[in-house]
Amino acid sequence: ELHLVESGGGWVQPVGSLTLACTVSGATIREYAIGWFRLVPGMVREGLSCISSLDKSTYYADSVRGRFAIAADNERNVVFLHMNRLKPEDTAVYFCGAERLGLGYLDAGRYDVWGQGTQVTVSS
């Protein structure tokens, strides 16, 4: 059974950096596209970045392009989200999801399995 666990969340000051990790078990990240999303209460889940398992293409939402970077560690079966120049509006619960076709989307509806989420708070 595929299982995802997010870690690395916490509190950071504006313009600071944080790295989230999505640890995958039950399958390898070579089999699934992995995406990062976030959720703010009262809002829809926002797709931030994803990496295709087919050709390793990466995709970013406009809101994070140039600040966030996704990276896969195949040996450790972990996908990271490196977040830089964080803003207060980046405060949210961050989730990773696995998409079995491996194509990679920023559409949460296409993802099959989710982690439990990790809170990121950006404030001074």
PDB file of C-alpha atoms in Angstrom:
ATOM      1  CA  GLU A   1       0.000   0.000   0.000  1.00  0.00           C
ATOM      2  CA  LEU A   2       1.327   3.401  -0.998  1.00  0.00           C
ATOM      3  CA  HIS A   3       1.941   5.709   1.939  1.00  0.00           C
ATOM      4  CA  LEU A   4       3.182   9.315   2.000  1.00  0.00           C
ATOM      5  CA  VAL A   5       4.472  11.247   4.983  1.00  0.00           C
ATOM      6  CA  GLU A   6       5.310  14.945   4.917  1.00  0.00           C
ATOM      7  CA  SER A   7       7.869  16.471   7.250  1.00  0.00           C
ATOM      8  CA  GLY A   8       9.889  19.634   7.667  1.00  0.00           C
ATOM      9  CA  GLY A   9       7.147  22.115   8.368  1.00  0.00           C
ATOM     10  CA  GLY A  10       7.403  24.743  11.064  1.00  0.00           C
ATOM     11  CA  TRP A  11       7.670  28.431  11.691  1.00  0.00           C
ATOM     12  CA  VAL A  12       9.938  30.704   9.681  1.00  0.00           C
ATOM     13  CA  GLN A  13      10.322  34.442   9.366  1.00  0.00           C
ATOM     14  CA  PRO A  14       9.514  36.236   6.103  1.00  0.00           C
ATOM     15  CA  VAL A  15      12.176  35.879   3.399  1.00  0.00           C
ATOM     16  CA  GLY A  16      13.432  32.785   5.204  1.00  0.00           C
ATOM     17  CA  SER A  17      13.742  29.265   3.798  1.00  0.00           C
ATOM     18  CA  LEU A  18      12.341  25.875   4.648  1.00  0.00           C
ATOM     19  CA  THR A  19      12.599  22.442   3.058  1.00  0.00           C
ATOM     20  CA  LEU A  20       9.752  19.964   3.146  1.00  0.00           C
ATOM     21  CA  ALA A  21      10.181  16.250   2.576  1.00  0.00           C
ATOM     22  CA  CYS A  22       7.667  13.743   1.229  1.00  0.00           C
ATOM     23  CA  THR A  23       8.759  10.244   2.208  1.00  0.00           C
ATOM     24  CA  VAL A  24       7.142   7.533   0.116  1.00  0.00           C
ATOM     25  CA  SER A  25       6.729   3.887   1.100  1.00  0.00           C
ATOM     26  CA  GLY A  26       4.943   0.979  -0.520  1.00  0.00           C
ATOM     27  CA  ALA A  27       6.193   1.958  -3.983  1.00  0.00           C
ATOM     28  CA  THR A  28       9.051   3.867  -5.507  1.00  0.00           C
ATOM     29  CA  ILE A  29       8.842   7.453  -6.680  1.00  0.00           C
ATOM     30  CA  ARG A  30       9.902   6.174 -10.092  1.00  0.00           C
ATOM     31  CA  GLU A  31       6.367   4.800 -10.431  1.00  0.00           C
ATOM     32  CA  TYR A  32       4.373   7.890  -9.465  1.00  0.00           C
ATOM     33  CA  ALA A  33       4.365  11.569 -10.153  1.00  0.00           C
ATOM     34  CA  ILE A  34       4.666  13.446  -6.870  1.00  0.00           C
ATOM     35  CA  GLY A  35       3.104  16.828  -6.352  1.00  0.00           C
ATOM     36  CA  TRP A  36       3.144  19.415  -3.600  1.00  0.00           C
ATOM     37  CA  PHE A  37      -0.010  21.297  -2.655  1.00  0.00           C
ATOM     38  CA  ARG A  38      -1.135  23.582   0.121  1.00  0.00           C
ATOM     39  CA  LEU A  39      -4.395  24.344   1.820  1.00  0.00           C
ATOM     40  CA  VAL A  40      -5.563  27.427   3.606  1.00  0.00           C
ATOM     41  CA  PRO A  41      -8.848  27.206   5.548  1.00  0.00           C
ATOM     42  CA  GLY A  42     -11.724  28.285   3.347  1.00  0.00           C
ATOM     43  CA  MET A  43      -9.713  27.910   0.136  1.00  0.00           C
ATOM     44  CA  VAL A  44      -9.262  25.119  -2.382  1.00  0.00           C
ATOM     45  CA  ARG A  45      -6.139  23.002  -2.366  1.00  0.00           C
ATOM     46  CA  GLU A  46      -3.533  24.857  -4.419  1.00  0.00           C
ATOM     47  CA  GLY A  47      -1.116  22.968  -6.623  1.00  0.00           C
ATOM     48  CA  LEU A  48       2.422  24.289  -6.187  1.00  0.00           C
ATOM     49  CA  SER A  49       4.829  21.958  -7.919  1.00  0.00           C
ATOM     50  CA  CYS A  50       5.104  18.447  -9.260  1.00  0.00           C
ATOM     51  CA  ILE A  51       7.633  16.145 -10.830  1.00  0.00           C
ATOM     52  CA  SER A  52       6.813  13.599 -13.482  1.00  0.00           C
ATOM     53  CA  SER A  53       8.046  10.041 -13.005  1.00  0.00           C
ATOM     54  CA  LEU A  54       8.092   9.525 -16.780  1.00  0.00           C
ATOM     55  CA  ASP A  55      10.596  12.144 -17.861  1.00  0.00           C
ATOM     56  CA  LYS A  56      11.424  14.013 -14.617  1.00  0.00           C
ATOM     57  CA  SER A  57       9.795  17.185 -15.910  1.00  0.00           C
ATOM     58  CA  THR A  58       8.972  19.672 -13.204  1.00  0.00           C
ATOM     59  CA  TYR A  59       6.092  22.127 -13.053  1.00  0.00           C
ATOM     60  CA  TYR A  60       5.437  25.141 -10.880  1.00  0.00           C
ATOM     61  CA  ALA A  61       2.530  27.385 -10.094  1.00  0.00           C
ATOM     62  CA  ASP A  62       3.056  31.063 -10.870  1.00  0.00           C
ATOM     63  CA  SER A  63       2.777  31.870  -7.182  1.00  0.00           C
ATOM     64  CA  VAL A  64       5.943  29.914  -6.327  1.00  0.00           C
ATOM     65  CA  ARG A  65       7.971  29.792  -9.542  1.00  0.00           C
ATOM     66  CA  GLY A  66      11.459  31.130  -8.905  1.00  0.00           C
ATOM     67  CA  ARG A  67      11.109  30.698  -5.126  1.00  0.00           C
ATOM     68  CA  PHE A  68      10.337  27.006  -4.698  1.00  0.00           C
ATOM     69  CA  ALA A  69      12.171  24.031  -6.166  1.00  0.00           C
ATOM     70  CA  ILE A  70      11.133  20.388  -6.267  1.00  0.00           C
ATOM     71  CA  ALA A  71      13.725  17.628  -6.188  1.00  0.00           C
ATOM     72  CA  ALA A  72      13.530  13.834  -6.104  1.00  0.00           C
ATOM     73  CA  ASP A  73      15.974  11.571  -4.288  1.00  0.00           C
ATOM     74  CA  ASN A  74      15.378   8.161  -5.844  1.00  0.00           C
ATOM     75  CA  GLU A  75      17.742   6.358  -3.488  1.00  0.00           C
ATOM     76  CA  ARG A  76      15.913   7.590  -0.410  1.00  0.00           C
ATOM     77  CA  ASN A  77      12.489   7.562  -2.084  1.00  0.00           C
ATOM     78  CA  VAL A  78      11.892  11.127  -0.977  1.00  0.00           C
ATOM     79  CA  VAL A  79      10.700  14.202  -2.846  1.00  0.00           C
ATOM     80  CA  PHE A  80      11.726  17.555  -1.437  1.00  0.00           C
ATOM     81  CA  LEU A  81      10.218  20.989  -1.773  1.00  0.00           C
ATOM     82  CA  HIS A  82      12.824  23.670  -1.195  1.00  0.00           C
ATOM     83  CA  MET A  83      11.080  26.907  -0.312  1.00  0.00           C
ATOM     84  CA  ASN A  84      12.934  30.218  -0.402  1.00  0.00           C
ATOM     85  CA  ARG A  85      11.998  33.876   0.113  1.00  0.00           C
ATOM     86  CA  LEU A  86       8.928  32.794   2.026  1.00  0.00           C
ATOM     87  CA  LYS A  87       6.072  35.228   2.487  1.00  0.00           C
ATOM     88  CA  PRO A  88       3.312  35.394   5.095  1.00  0.00           C
ATOM     89  CA  GLU A  89       0.838  34.363   2.388  1.00  0.00           C
ATOM     90  CA  ASP A  90       2.724  31.065   2.063  1.00  0.00           C
ATOM     91  CA  THR A  91       1.326  30.092   5.458  1.00  0.00           C
ATOM     92  CA  ALA A  92      -0.719  26.917   4.964  1.00  0.00           C
ATOM     93  CA  VAL A  93      -0.834  23.183   5.502  1.00  0.00           C
ATOM     94  CA  TYR A  94       1.374  21.576   2.867  1.00  0.00           C
ATOM     95  CA  PHE A  95       0.567  18.183   1.390  1.00  0.00           C
ATOM     96  CA  CYS A  96       2.251  15.855  -1.035  1.00  0.00           C
ATOM     97  CA  GLY A  97       0.307  13.593  -3.320  1.00  0.00           C
ATOM     98  CA  ALA A  98       1.065  10.690  -5.636  1.00  0.00           C
ATOM     99  CA  GLU A  99      -0.388  10.395  -9.135  1.00  0.00           C
ATOM    100  CA  ARG A 100      -0.177   6.897 -10.610  1.00  0.00           C
ATOM    101  CA  LEU A 101      -0.057   7.810 -14.290  1.00  0.00           C
ATOM    102  CA  GLY A 102       3.237   9.557 -13.623  1.00  0.00           C
ATOM    103  CA  LEU A 103       2.436  12.524 -15.826  1.00  0.00           C
ATOM    104  CA  GLY A 104       2.483  15.235 -13.196  1.00  0.00           C
ATOM    105  CA  TYR A 105      -0.295  17.761 -12.759  1.00  0.00           C
ATOM    106  CA  LEU A 106      -1.051  20.709 -10.548  1.00  0.00           C
ATOM    107  CA  ASP A 107      -4.666  19.574 -10.367  1.00  0.00           C
ATOM    108  CA  ALA A 108      -5.344  17.975  -6.986  1.00  0.00           C
ATOM    109  CA  GLY A 109      -8.236  15.972  -8.436  1.00  0.00           C
ATOM    110  CA  ARG A 110      -5.819  13.850 -10.444  1.00  0.00           C
ATOM    111  CA  TYR A 111      -3.914  12.578  -7.407  1.00  0.00           C
ATOM    112  CA  ASP A 112      -4.605   9.192  -5.887  1.00  0.00           C
ATOM    113  CA  VAL A 113      -2.888   9.151  -2.504  1.00  0.00           C
ATOM    114  CA  TRP A 114      -2.145  11.949  -0.036  1.00  0.00           C
ATOM    115  CA  GLY A 115      -0.051  12.463   3.039  1.00  0.00           C
ATOM    116  CA  GLN A 116      -1.408  13.909   6.257  1.00  0.00           C
ATOM    117  CA  GLY A 117       0.085  17.371   5.732  1.00  0.00           C
ATOM    118  CA  THR A 118       2.570  19.561   7.559  1.00  0.00           C
ATOM    119  CA  GLN A 119       1.975  23.096   8.791  1.00  0.00           C
ATOM    120  CA  VAL A 120       4.121  25.954   7.523  1.00  0.00           C
ATOM    121  CA  THR A 121       3.808  29.318   9.243  1.00  0.00           C
ATOM    122  CA  VAL A 122       5.563  32.413   7.926  1.00  0.00           C
ATOM    123  CA  SER A 123       5.450  35.366  10.273  1.00  0.00           C
ATOM    124  CA  SER A 124       7.634  37.787  12.108  1.00  0.00           C
TER     125      SER A 124
END
